[in-house]
Coordinates of N, CA, C and O in Angstrom, one line a residue:
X1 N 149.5 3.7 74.0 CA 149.1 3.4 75.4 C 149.2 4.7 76.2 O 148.2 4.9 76.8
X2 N 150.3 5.5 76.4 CA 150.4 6.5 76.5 C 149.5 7.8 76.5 O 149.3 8.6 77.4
X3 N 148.9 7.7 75.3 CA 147.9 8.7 74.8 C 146.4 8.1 75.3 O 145.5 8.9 75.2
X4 N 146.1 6.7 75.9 CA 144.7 6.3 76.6 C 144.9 6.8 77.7 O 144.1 7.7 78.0
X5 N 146.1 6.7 78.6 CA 146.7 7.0 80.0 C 145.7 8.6 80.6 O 144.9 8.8 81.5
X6 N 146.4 9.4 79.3 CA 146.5 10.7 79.3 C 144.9 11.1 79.0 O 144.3 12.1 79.6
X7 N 144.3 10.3 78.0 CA 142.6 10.5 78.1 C 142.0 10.3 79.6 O 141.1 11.1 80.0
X8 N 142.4 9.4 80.3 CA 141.6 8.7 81.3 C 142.0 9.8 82.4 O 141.2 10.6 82.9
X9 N 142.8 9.8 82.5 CA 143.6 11.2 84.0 C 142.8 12.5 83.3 O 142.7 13.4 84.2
X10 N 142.3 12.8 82.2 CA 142.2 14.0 82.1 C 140.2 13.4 82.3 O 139.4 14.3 82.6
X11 N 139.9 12.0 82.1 CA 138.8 12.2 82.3 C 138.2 12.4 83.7 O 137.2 13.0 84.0
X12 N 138.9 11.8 84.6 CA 139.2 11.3 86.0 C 139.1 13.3 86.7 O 138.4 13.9 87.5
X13 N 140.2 13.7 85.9 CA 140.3 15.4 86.3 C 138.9 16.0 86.3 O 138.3 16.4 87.2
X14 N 138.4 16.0 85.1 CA 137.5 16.8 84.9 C 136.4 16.1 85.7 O 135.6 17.0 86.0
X15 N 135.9 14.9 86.3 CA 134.7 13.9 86.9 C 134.9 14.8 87.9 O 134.0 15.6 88.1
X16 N 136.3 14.7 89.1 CA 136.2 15.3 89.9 C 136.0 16.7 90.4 O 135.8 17.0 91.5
X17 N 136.4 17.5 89.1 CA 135.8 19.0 89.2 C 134.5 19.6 89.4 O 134.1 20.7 89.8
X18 N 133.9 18.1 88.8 CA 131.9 18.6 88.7 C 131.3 18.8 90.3 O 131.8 18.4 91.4
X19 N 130.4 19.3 90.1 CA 129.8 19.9 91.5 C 128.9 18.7 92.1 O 128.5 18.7 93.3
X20 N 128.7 17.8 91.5 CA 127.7 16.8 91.6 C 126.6 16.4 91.0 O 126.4 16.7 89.9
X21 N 126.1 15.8 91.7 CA 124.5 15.3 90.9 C 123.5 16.5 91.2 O 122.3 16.2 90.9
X22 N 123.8 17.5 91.7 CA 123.0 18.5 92.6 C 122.0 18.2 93.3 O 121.1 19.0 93.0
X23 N 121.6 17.3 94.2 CA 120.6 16.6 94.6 C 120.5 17.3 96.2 O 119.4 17.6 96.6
X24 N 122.2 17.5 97.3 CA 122.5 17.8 98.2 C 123.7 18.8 97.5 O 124.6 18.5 96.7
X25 N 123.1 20.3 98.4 CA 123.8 21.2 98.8 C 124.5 21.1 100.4 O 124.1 20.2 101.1
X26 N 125.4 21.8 100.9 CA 125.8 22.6 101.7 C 126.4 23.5 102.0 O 127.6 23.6 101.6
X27 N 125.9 24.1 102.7 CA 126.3 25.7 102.9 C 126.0 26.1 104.9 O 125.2 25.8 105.8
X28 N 126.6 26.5 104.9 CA 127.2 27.6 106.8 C 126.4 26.0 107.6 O 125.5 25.9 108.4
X29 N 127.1 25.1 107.0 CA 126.8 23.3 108.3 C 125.7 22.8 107.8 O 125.4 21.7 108.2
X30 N 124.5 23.6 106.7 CA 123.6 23.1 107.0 C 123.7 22.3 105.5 O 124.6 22.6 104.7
X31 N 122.8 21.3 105.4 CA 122.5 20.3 103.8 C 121.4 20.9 103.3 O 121.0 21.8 104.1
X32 N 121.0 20.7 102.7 CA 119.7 20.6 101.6 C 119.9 20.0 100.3 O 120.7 20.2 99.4
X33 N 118.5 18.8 100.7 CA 118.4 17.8 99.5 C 117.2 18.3 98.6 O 116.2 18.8 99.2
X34 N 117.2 18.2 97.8 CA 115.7 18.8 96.9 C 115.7 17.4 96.2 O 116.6 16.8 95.6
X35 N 114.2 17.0 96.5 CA 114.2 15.7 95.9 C 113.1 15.8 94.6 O 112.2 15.1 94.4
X36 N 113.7 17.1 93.9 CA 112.8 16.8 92.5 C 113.8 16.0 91.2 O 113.4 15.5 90.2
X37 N 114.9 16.1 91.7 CA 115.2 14.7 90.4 C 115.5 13.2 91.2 O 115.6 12.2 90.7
X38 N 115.6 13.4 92.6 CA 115.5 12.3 93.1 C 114.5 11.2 93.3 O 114.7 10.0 93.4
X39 N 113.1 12.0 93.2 CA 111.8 11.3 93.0 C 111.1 11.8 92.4 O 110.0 12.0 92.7
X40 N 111.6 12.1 90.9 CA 110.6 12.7 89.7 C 109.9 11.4 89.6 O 109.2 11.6 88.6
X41 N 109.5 10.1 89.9 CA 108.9 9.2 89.7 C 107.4 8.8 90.6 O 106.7 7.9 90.3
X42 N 107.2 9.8 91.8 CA 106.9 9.9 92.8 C 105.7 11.3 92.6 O 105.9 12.5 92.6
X43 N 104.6 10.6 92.5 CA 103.4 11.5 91.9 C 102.4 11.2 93.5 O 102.2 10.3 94.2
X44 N 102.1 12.8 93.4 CA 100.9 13.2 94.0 C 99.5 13.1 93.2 O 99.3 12.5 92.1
X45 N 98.8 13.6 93.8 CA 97.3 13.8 93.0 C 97.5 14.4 91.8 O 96.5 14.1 91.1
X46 N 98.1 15.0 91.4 CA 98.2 15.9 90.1 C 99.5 15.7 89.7 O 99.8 15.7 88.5
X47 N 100.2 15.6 90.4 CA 102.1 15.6 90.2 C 103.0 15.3 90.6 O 102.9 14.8 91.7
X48 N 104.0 15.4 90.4 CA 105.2 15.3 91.6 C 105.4 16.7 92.4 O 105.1 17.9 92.2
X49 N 105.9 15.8 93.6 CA 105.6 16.8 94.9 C 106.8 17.6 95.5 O 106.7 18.1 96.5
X50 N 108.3 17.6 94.6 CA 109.1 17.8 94.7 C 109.3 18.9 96.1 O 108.7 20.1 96.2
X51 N 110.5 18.2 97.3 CA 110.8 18.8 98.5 C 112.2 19.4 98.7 O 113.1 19.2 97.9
X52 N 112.3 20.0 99.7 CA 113.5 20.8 99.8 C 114.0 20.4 101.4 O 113.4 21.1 102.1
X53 N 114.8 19.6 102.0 CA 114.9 19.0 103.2 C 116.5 19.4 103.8 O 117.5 19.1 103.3
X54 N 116.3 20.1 104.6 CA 117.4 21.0 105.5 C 117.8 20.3 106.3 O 116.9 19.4 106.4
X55 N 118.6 20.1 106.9 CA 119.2 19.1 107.4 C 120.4 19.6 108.6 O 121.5 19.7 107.9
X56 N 120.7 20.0 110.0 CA 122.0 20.4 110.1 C 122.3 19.6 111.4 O 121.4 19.2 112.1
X57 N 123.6 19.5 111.6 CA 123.8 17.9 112.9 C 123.4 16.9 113.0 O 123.6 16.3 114.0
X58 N 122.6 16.3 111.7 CA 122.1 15.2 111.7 C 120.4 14.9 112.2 O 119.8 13.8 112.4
X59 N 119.7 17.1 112.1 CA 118.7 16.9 112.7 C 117.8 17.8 111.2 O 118.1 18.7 110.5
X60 N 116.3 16.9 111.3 CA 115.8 17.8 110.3 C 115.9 19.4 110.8 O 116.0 19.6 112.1
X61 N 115.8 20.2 110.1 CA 115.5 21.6 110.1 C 114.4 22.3 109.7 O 114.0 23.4 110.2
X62 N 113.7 21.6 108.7 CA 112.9 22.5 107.7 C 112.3 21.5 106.8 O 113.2 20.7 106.3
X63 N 111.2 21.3 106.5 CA 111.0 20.7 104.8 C 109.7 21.6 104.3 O 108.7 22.1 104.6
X64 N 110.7 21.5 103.1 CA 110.0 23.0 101.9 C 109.1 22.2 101.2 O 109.4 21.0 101.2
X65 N 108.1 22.7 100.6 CA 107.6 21.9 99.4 C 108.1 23.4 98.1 O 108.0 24.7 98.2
X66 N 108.7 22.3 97.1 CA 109.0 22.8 96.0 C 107.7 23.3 95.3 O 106.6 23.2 95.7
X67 N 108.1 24.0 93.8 CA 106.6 24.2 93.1 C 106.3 22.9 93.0 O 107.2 22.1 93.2
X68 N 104.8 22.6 92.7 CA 104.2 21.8 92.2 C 102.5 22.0 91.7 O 101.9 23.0 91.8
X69 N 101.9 20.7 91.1 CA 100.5 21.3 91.1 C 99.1 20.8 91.2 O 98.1 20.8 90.6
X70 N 99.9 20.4 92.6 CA 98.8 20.1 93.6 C 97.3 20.8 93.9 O 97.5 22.0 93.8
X71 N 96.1 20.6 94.2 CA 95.6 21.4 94.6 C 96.1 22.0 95.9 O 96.6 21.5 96.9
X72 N 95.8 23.4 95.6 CA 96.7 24.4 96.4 C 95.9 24.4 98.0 O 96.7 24.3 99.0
X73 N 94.7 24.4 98.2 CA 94.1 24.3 99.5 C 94.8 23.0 100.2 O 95.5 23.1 101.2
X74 N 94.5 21.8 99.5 CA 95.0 20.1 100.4 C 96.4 20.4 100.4 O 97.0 20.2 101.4
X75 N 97.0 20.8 99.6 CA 98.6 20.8 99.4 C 99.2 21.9 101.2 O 100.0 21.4 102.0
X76 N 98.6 23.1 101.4 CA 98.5 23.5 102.3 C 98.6 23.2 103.3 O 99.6 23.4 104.0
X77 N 97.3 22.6 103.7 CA 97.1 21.5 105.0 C 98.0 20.4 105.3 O 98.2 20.0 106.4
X78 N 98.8 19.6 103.9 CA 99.6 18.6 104.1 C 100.8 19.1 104.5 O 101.6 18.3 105.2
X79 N 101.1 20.7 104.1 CA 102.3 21.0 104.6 C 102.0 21.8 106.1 O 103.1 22.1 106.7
X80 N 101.2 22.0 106.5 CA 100.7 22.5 107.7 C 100.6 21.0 108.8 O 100.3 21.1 110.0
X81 N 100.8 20.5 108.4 CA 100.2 19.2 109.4 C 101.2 17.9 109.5 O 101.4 17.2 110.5
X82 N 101.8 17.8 108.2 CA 103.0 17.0 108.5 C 104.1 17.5 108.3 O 105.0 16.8 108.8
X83 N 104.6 18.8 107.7 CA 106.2 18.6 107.2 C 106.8 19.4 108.7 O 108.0 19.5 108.8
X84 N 105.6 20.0 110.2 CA 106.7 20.2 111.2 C 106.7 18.6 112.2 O 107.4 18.5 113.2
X85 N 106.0 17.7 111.7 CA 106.1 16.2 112.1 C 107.9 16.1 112.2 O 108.5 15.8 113.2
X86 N 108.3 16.4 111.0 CA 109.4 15.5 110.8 C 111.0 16.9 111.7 O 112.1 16.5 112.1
X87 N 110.5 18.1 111.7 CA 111.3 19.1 112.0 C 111.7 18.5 113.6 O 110.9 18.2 114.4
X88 N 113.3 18.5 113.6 CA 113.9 18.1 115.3 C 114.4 16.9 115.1 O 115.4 16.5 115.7
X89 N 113.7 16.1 114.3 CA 114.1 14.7 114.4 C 115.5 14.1 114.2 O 116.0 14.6 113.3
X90 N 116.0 13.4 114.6 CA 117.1 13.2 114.3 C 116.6 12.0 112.5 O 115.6 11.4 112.1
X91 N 117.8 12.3 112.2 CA 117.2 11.3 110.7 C 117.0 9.9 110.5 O 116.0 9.4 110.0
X92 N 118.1 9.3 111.0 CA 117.6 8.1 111.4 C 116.4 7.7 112.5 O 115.9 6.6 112.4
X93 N 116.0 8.4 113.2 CA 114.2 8.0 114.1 C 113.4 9.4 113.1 O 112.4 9.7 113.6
X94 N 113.7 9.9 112.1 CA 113.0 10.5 111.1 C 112.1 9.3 110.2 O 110.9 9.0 110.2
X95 N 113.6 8.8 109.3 CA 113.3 7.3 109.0 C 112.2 6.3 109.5 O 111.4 5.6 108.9
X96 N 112.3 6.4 110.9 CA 111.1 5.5 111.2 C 110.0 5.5 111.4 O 109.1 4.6 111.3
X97 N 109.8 6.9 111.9 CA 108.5 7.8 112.4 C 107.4 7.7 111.3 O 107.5 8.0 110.1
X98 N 106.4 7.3 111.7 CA 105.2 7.0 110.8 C 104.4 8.4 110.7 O 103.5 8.9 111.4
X99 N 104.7 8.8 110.0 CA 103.5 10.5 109.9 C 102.5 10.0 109.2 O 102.5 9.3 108.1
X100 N 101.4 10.6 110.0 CA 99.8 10.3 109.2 C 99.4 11.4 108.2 O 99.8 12.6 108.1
X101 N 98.5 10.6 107.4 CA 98.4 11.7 106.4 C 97.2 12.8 106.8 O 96.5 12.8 107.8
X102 N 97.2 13.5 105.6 CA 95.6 14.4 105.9 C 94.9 13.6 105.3 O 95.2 12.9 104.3
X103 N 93.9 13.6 105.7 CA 92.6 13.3 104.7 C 92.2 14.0 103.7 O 92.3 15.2 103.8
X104 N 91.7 13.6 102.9 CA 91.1 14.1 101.4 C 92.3 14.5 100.5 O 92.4 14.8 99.3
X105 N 93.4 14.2 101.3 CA 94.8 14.6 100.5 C 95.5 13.2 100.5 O 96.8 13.3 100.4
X106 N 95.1 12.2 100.5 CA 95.8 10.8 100.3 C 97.0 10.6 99.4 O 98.0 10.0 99.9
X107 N 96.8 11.1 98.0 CA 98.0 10.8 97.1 C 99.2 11.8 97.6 O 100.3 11.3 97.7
X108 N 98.9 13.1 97.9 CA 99.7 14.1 98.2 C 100.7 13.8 99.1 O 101.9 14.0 98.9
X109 N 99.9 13.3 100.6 CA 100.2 13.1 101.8 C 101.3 11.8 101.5 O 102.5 11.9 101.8
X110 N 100.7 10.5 100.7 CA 102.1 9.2 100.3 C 103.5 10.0 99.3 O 104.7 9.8 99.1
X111 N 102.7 10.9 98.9 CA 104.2 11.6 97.4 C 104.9 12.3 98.6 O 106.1 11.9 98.6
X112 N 104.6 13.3 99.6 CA 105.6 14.0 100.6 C 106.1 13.1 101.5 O 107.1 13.6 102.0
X113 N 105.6 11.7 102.0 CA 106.3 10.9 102.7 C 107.5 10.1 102.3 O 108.5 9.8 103.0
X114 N 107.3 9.8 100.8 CA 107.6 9.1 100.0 C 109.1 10.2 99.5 O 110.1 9.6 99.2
X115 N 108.9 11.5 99.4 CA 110.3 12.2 98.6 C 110.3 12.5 100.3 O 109.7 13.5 100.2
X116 N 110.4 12.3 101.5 CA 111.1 12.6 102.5 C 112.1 11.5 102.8 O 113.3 11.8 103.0
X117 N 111.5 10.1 102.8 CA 112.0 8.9 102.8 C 113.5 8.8 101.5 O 114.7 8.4 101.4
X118 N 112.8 9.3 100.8 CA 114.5 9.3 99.7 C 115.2 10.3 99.8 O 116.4 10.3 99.3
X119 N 114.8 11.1 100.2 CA 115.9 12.7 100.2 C 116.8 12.2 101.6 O 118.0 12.3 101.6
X120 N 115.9 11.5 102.8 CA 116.4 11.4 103.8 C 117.2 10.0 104.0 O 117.8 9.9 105.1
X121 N 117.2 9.3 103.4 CA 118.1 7.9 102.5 C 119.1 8.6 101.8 O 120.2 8.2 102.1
X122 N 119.0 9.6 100.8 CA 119.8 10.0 100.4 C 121.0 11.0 101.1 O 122.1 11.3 100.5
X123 N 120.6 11.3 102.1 CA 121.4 12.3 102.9 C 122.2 11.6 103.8 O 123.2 12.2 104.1
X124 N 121.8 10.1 104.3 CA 122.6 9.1 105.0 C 123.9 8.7 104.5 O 124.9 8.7 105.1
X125 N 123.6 8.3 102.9 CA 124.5 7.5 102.2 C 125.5 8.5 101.2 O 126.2 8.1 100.3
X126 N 125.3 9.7 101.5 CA 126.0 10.5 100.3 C 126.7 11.4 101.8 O 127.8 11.1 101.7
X127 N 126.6 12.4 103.0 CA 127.1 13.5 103.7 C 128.4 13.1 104.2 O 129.1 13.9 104.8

């Protein structure tokens, strides 16, 4: 009995040493969620659209598009047109804000709304 005791505390030690799921960083106040294993399920036109979503006071900062391989022209424009949509916002009226997409970039435009909505779900229920 003893010797399970002693397995489980040492497993319990080591669980809590790990750095995480690496999904959210932070560093000098600010978060960043990178939602490429958060929405590897979450395909654009060609791929997953994986983002990088900064976060500080509870206000967007920044959203990055990670690599991906998108066509690079529409991919552009989608980040030119929606990701300063969401920059200022507080996260919760981030959450509800309806951003329109670009045209001719449909799938792209649902995959970056779509890893915004879970990075920014995920930054609620985990900071």
């Amino acid at each position: 009995m003893v010797k399970k005791l002693m397995v489980v505390a040492l497993a319990v030690l080591l669980m809590s040493m790990t750095k995480g799921d690496g999904v959210m960083t932070k560093e000098n106040g600010v978060y960043v969620v990178n939602t490429a294993t958060l929405a590897k399920d979450v395909r654009g036109y060609r791929g997953t659209t994986p983002l990088k979503i900064y976060i500080k006071k509870n206000k967007i900062q920044k959203v990055e598009a990670l690599k991906n391989h998108e066509t690079p022209d529409y991919f552009e424009e989608v980040e030119a047109v929606m990701f300063p949509m969401w920059v200022g916002l507080p996260v919760k009226k981030a959450l509800q804000t309806k951003v329109d997409g670009v045209t001719g970039a449909t799938m792209s435009s649902n995959a970056v709304r779509e890893n915004v909505k879970r990075g920014l779900e995920y930054y609620q229920k985990h900071k």
